Coordinates of C-alpha atoms in Angstrom, one line a residue:
Chain A
X1 CA 105.1 84.3 140.9
X2 CA 103.9 82.8 137.6
X3 CA 106.8 81.4 135.8
X4 CA 106.6 80.9 132.2
X5 CA 108.9 78.3 130.4
X6 CA 109.4 78.6 126.4
X7 CA 110.7 75.8 124.4
X8 CA 112.7 75.1 122.4
X9 CA 115.4 77.8 123.2
X10 CA 116.4 77.9 119.6
X11 CA 114.4 76.7 116.5
X12 CA 116.7 76.3 113.4
X13 CA 114.1 76.6 110.3
X14 CA 114.5 77.6 106.6
X15 CA 112.1 80.3 105.1
X16 CA 108.9 79.0 104.1
X17 CA 109.0 76.6 106.7
X18 CA 106.4 76.4 109.7
X19 CA 107.4 77.4 113.2
X20 CA 106.0 76.2 116.4
X21 CA 106.9 77.8 119.6
X22 CA 105.7 76.9 123.2
X23 CA 105.2 78.6 126.3
X24 CA 104.0 76.9 129.5
X25 CA 102.8 78.6 132.6
X26 CA 103.5 77.4 136.3
X27 CA 99.9 77.7 137.0
X28 CA 96.8 78.7 134.9
X29 CA 97.0 82.2 133.4
X30 CA 93.5 81.7 131.7
X31 CA 93.9 83.3 128.4
X32 CA 96.0 86.3 129.6
X33 CA 99.0 85.4 127.6
X34 CA 100.8 87.7 125.0
X35 CA 103.6 87.1 122.4
X36 CA 106.4 89.6 121.5
X37 CA 109.1 89.6 119.0
X38 CA 112.4 91.2 119.3
X39 CA 115.1 91.7 116.8
X40 CA 118.6 92.6 117.5
X41 CA 119.0 96.0 118.8
X42 CA 115.4 96.7 118.9
X43 CA 112.8 97.1 121.4
X44 CA 110.2 94.2 121.7
X45 CA 107.1 94.5 119.5
X46 CA 103.6 93.1 120.7
X47 CA 102.2 90.6 118.4
X48 CA 99.5 88.7 120.0
X49 CA 97.5 89.3 123.1
X50 CA 95.0 87.5 125.2
X51 CA 96.4 84.1 123.8
X52 CA 95.0 84.4 120.3
X53 CA 94.2 88.1 119.1
X54 CA 96.7 89.6 116.6
X55 CA 97.7 93.2 117.3
X56 CA 96.5 95.4 114.0
X57 CA 99.8 95.2 112.1
X58 CA 100.7 91.4 112.9
X59 CA 100.8 89.5 109.7
X60 CA 98.2 86.7 109.4
X61 CA 100.8 84.2 109.3
X62 CA 101.2 84.6 113.0
X63 CA 98.7 82.8 115.1
X64 CA 98.4 82.1 118.7
X65 CA 96.4 79.4 120.6
X66 CA 96.1 78.0 124.1
X67 CA 94.7 78.5 127.6
X68 CA 95.4 77.7 131.0
X69 CA 99.1 76.6 131.2
X70 CA 100.0 75.8 127.6
X71 CA 100.3 78.1 124.7
X72 CA 101.6 78.1 121.2
X73 CA 102.7 80.7 118.6
X74 CA 102.7 79.2 115.3
X75 CA 104.4 81.1 112.2
X76 CA 102.7 79.3 109.3
X77 CA 105.5 80.1 106.6
X78 CA 108.7 81.8 107.8
X79 CA 109.4 85.2 106.0
X80 CA 113.1 86.3 106.3
X81 CA 112.0 89.2 108.6
X82 CA 110.7 86.6 111.0
X83 CA 113.9 85.3 112.2
X84 CA 114.1 87.1 115.9
X85 CA 113.6 86.0 119.4
X86 CA 110.0 85.6 120.8
X87 CA 109.0 85.9 124.1
X88 CA 105.6 85.2 126.0
X89 CA 104.3 87.5 129.0
X90 CA 101.4 86.8 131.4
X91 CA 99.1 89.5 133.1
X92 CA 97.0 87.0 135.0
X93 CA 98.7 87.5 138.3
X94 CA 100.9 90.5 139.3
X95 CA 103.1 91.9 140.5
X96 CA 105.3 90.8 138.8
X97 CA 104.4 90.6 135.1
X98 CA 106.6 88.0 133.8
X99 CA 108.1 86.9 130.6
X100 CA 109.4 83.6 129.5
X101 CA 113.1 83.1 128.7
X102 CA 112.6 83.4 125.0
X103 CA 112.8 81.3 121.9
X104 CA 115.1 82.2 119.2
X105 CA 114.3 81.5 115.7
X106 CA 117.2 81.1 113.5
X107 CA 117.9 80.5 109.7
X108 CA 118.9 76.9 109.2
Chain B
X9 CA 102.3 109.0 115.9
X10 CA 102.6 107.2 119.2
X11 CA 106.1 107.4 120.4
X12 CA 108.1 106.7 123.6
X13 CA 111.6 108.3 123.9
X14 CA 113.6 107.1 126.9
X15 CA 116.7 108.5 128.3
X16 CA 119.2 109.0 131.2
X17 CA 121.1 106.0 131.1
X18 CA 124.6 106.2 131.9
X19 CA 127.9 104.5 133.4
X20 CA 127.7 104.7 137.2
X21 CA 129.5 103.0 140.2
X22 CA 127.8 100.6 142.6
X23 CA 125.8 102.4 145.1
X24 CA 125.1 105.5 143.1
X25 CA 121.8 106.7 142.0
X26 CA 120.4 107.4 138.5
X27 CA 117.1 108.7 137.1
X28 CA 115.5 107.5 133.7
X29 CA 113.0 109.5 132.0
X30 CA 110.5 108.6 129.3
X31 CA 108.8 111.4 127.3
X32 CA 105.4 110.2 125.6
X33 CA 103.5 111.6 122.6
X34 CA 100.7 110.8 120.3
X35 CA 98.4 109.4 123.1
X36 CA 96.4 110.6 126.1
X37 CA 99.3 109.7 128.5
X38 CA 97.2 109.9 131.8
X39 CA 94.8 107.4 130.6
X40 CA 97.5 104.6 130.5
X41 CA 99.5 102.7 132.9
X42 CA 103.3 102.7 132.1
X43 CA 106.1 100.3 132.9
X44 CA 109.7 99.9 132.9
X45 CA 111.2 96.8 131.5
X46 CA 114.9 95.8 131.4
X47 CA 117.1 93.5 129.7
X48 CA 120.4 92.4 130.9
X49 CA 123.1 92.0 128.2
X50 CA 122.4 88.7 126.3
X51 CA 119.4 87.8 128.6
X52 CA 115.6 88.0 128.4
X53 CA 113.0 90.6 129.6
X54 CA 112.4 91.3 133.1
X55 CA 109.6 93.7 134.1
X56 CA 111.0 96.1 136.6
X57 CA 107.9 98.4 137.6
X58 CA 104.6 99.7 136.8
X59 CA 102.4 102.8 137.6
X60 CA 98.8 103.4 137.2
X61 CA 97.5 106.1 134.9
X62 CA 96.9 108.4 137.9
X63 CA 100.3 107.8 139.3
X64 CA 98.7 106.8 142.7
X65 CA 99.5 102.9 142.5
X66 CA 102.9 101.8 141.9
X67 CA 104.1 98.2 141.7
X68 CA 107.6 96.7 141.8
X69 CA 109.7 93.6 141.0
X70 CA 111.1 92.0 144.3
X71 CA 114.5 92.7 142.8
X72 CA 114.2 96.4 142.8
X73 CA 111.7 96.9 145.7
X74 CA 112.9 99.5 148.3
X75 CA 115.7 100.6 145.9
X76 CA 113.7 101.9 142.6
X77 CA 110.7 104.4 142.4
X78 CA 108.6 104.9 139.5
X79 CA 106.6 108.0 139.1
X80 CA 104.9 110.0 136.2
X81 CA 104.2 113.5 135.7
X82 CA 101.1 113.6 133.5
X83 CA 101.4 117.4 133.0
X84 CA 104.7 116.7 131.2
X85 CA 103.6 113.5 129.8
X86 CA 106.7 111.8 131.2
X87 CA 107.4 108.7 133.0
X88 CA 110.5 108.4 135.5
X89 CA 112.6 105.8 137.3
X90 CA 114.5 106.7 140.2
X91 CA 117.2 104.0 140.6
X92 CA 119.0 104.1 144.1
X93 CA 121.6 101.8 145.6
X94 CA 122.6 100.6 142.2
X95 CA 124.4 97.1 141.8
X96 CA 126.3 95.4 139.1
X97 CA 123.3 93.1 138.5
X98 CA 121.2 96.3 137.6
X99 CA 123.1 96.8 134.3
X100 CA 120.7 96.5 131.4
X101 CA 119.0 98.4 128.8
X102 CA 116.0 99.6 130.4
X103 CA 112.9 100.3 128.2
X104 CA 109.7 102.2 129.1
X105 CA 106.5 100.7 127.8
X106 CA 102.9 101.8 127.4
X107 CA 100.0 99.4 128.9
X108 CA 98.0 98.4 126.0
X109 CA 94.4 98.5 127.8
X110 CA 94.2 101.6 129.9
X111 CA 95.1 103.0 133.4
X112 CA 95.2 99.7 135.2
X113 CA 98.7 98.2 135.6
X114 CA 98.0 94.6 134.9
X115 CA 98.4 94.7 131.1
X116 CA 100.4 93.9 128.0
X117 CA 102.7 96.4 126.5
X118 CA 102.1 97.8 123.2
X119 CA 104.3 100.6 122.6
X120 CA 108.1 100.5 123.6
X121 CA 110.9 103.0 123.7
X122 CA 114.1 102.2 122.1
X123 CA 115.7 101.7 125.5
X124 CA 118.5 103.5 127.5
X125 CA 121.7 101.7 128.7
X126 CA 122.4 101.7 132.4
X127 CA 125.8 100.1 133.3
X128 CA 126.8 99.7 137.0
X129 CA 130.5 99.1 137.3
X130 CA 133.6 100.2 139.5

C-alpha cells in the first residue's frame, strides 16, 4: 500500500498570502496524484488531477506540481473561500486507493 | 446536472447489517467506475470499495474485505454498499463517488454525494 504523508498538518495564513502544501508518497506514484478540497460539512471536491491538471472549475490561483514521490499544491493568493482541508490521493497502485492525512489551511 | 444522492445511513448495533444506496443522474452511469469513501468523525478520507462500470470487477480496502459488498444496478443507475458484521470503527460518513475517467477503477473521483452517516454503537 502506498502511504501519502501530508505536511504541515495545519497552515495558518492570512487572506492574500501564498500557501504551499506538501504531499510525499512512500514510493513513486509517477504523476498519478490528485488534490481535493473539503470544507466543513461538505463532500470533498476534486481540484487537480495527474499532479498538475486543474479541473475545469478550479481557479487559476491553484497549481499543482511534482512527480515521483514529492508533490506540492500552491495557492498563490488565498481567498476567504480557500480556507479548508486539502487532501492528496494517489491512483498509481491499487487497491487500495489512498489519501493523505490532510492539511488544514486556517485563517491566521 | 451530474448528481449523486447517497442514502441508507442509520444507527445500528455492532454485528448488524446495513445497505447504503447511491442514485446517480446526469451522466452515463454504466460507463464509469464508482467508489465508496468514508470519513470517521474528525478524521481523514478512507477509500472503502470500488466497482467497475460493468459491475463485474470489485475492489476493497483490507479493513472491510469479507464484510462489505459493493454492487451496482446499471438499469437503475444505482450503486450499493452492503455492510455486514458492522463494528464501532465503521462509524463514519460514507460518500459515494464517481470515477473521473471511465469504467476502470484505478482513478480519481470527480463527483461526490453529500454523504450518509453510519453509526455503530450499542
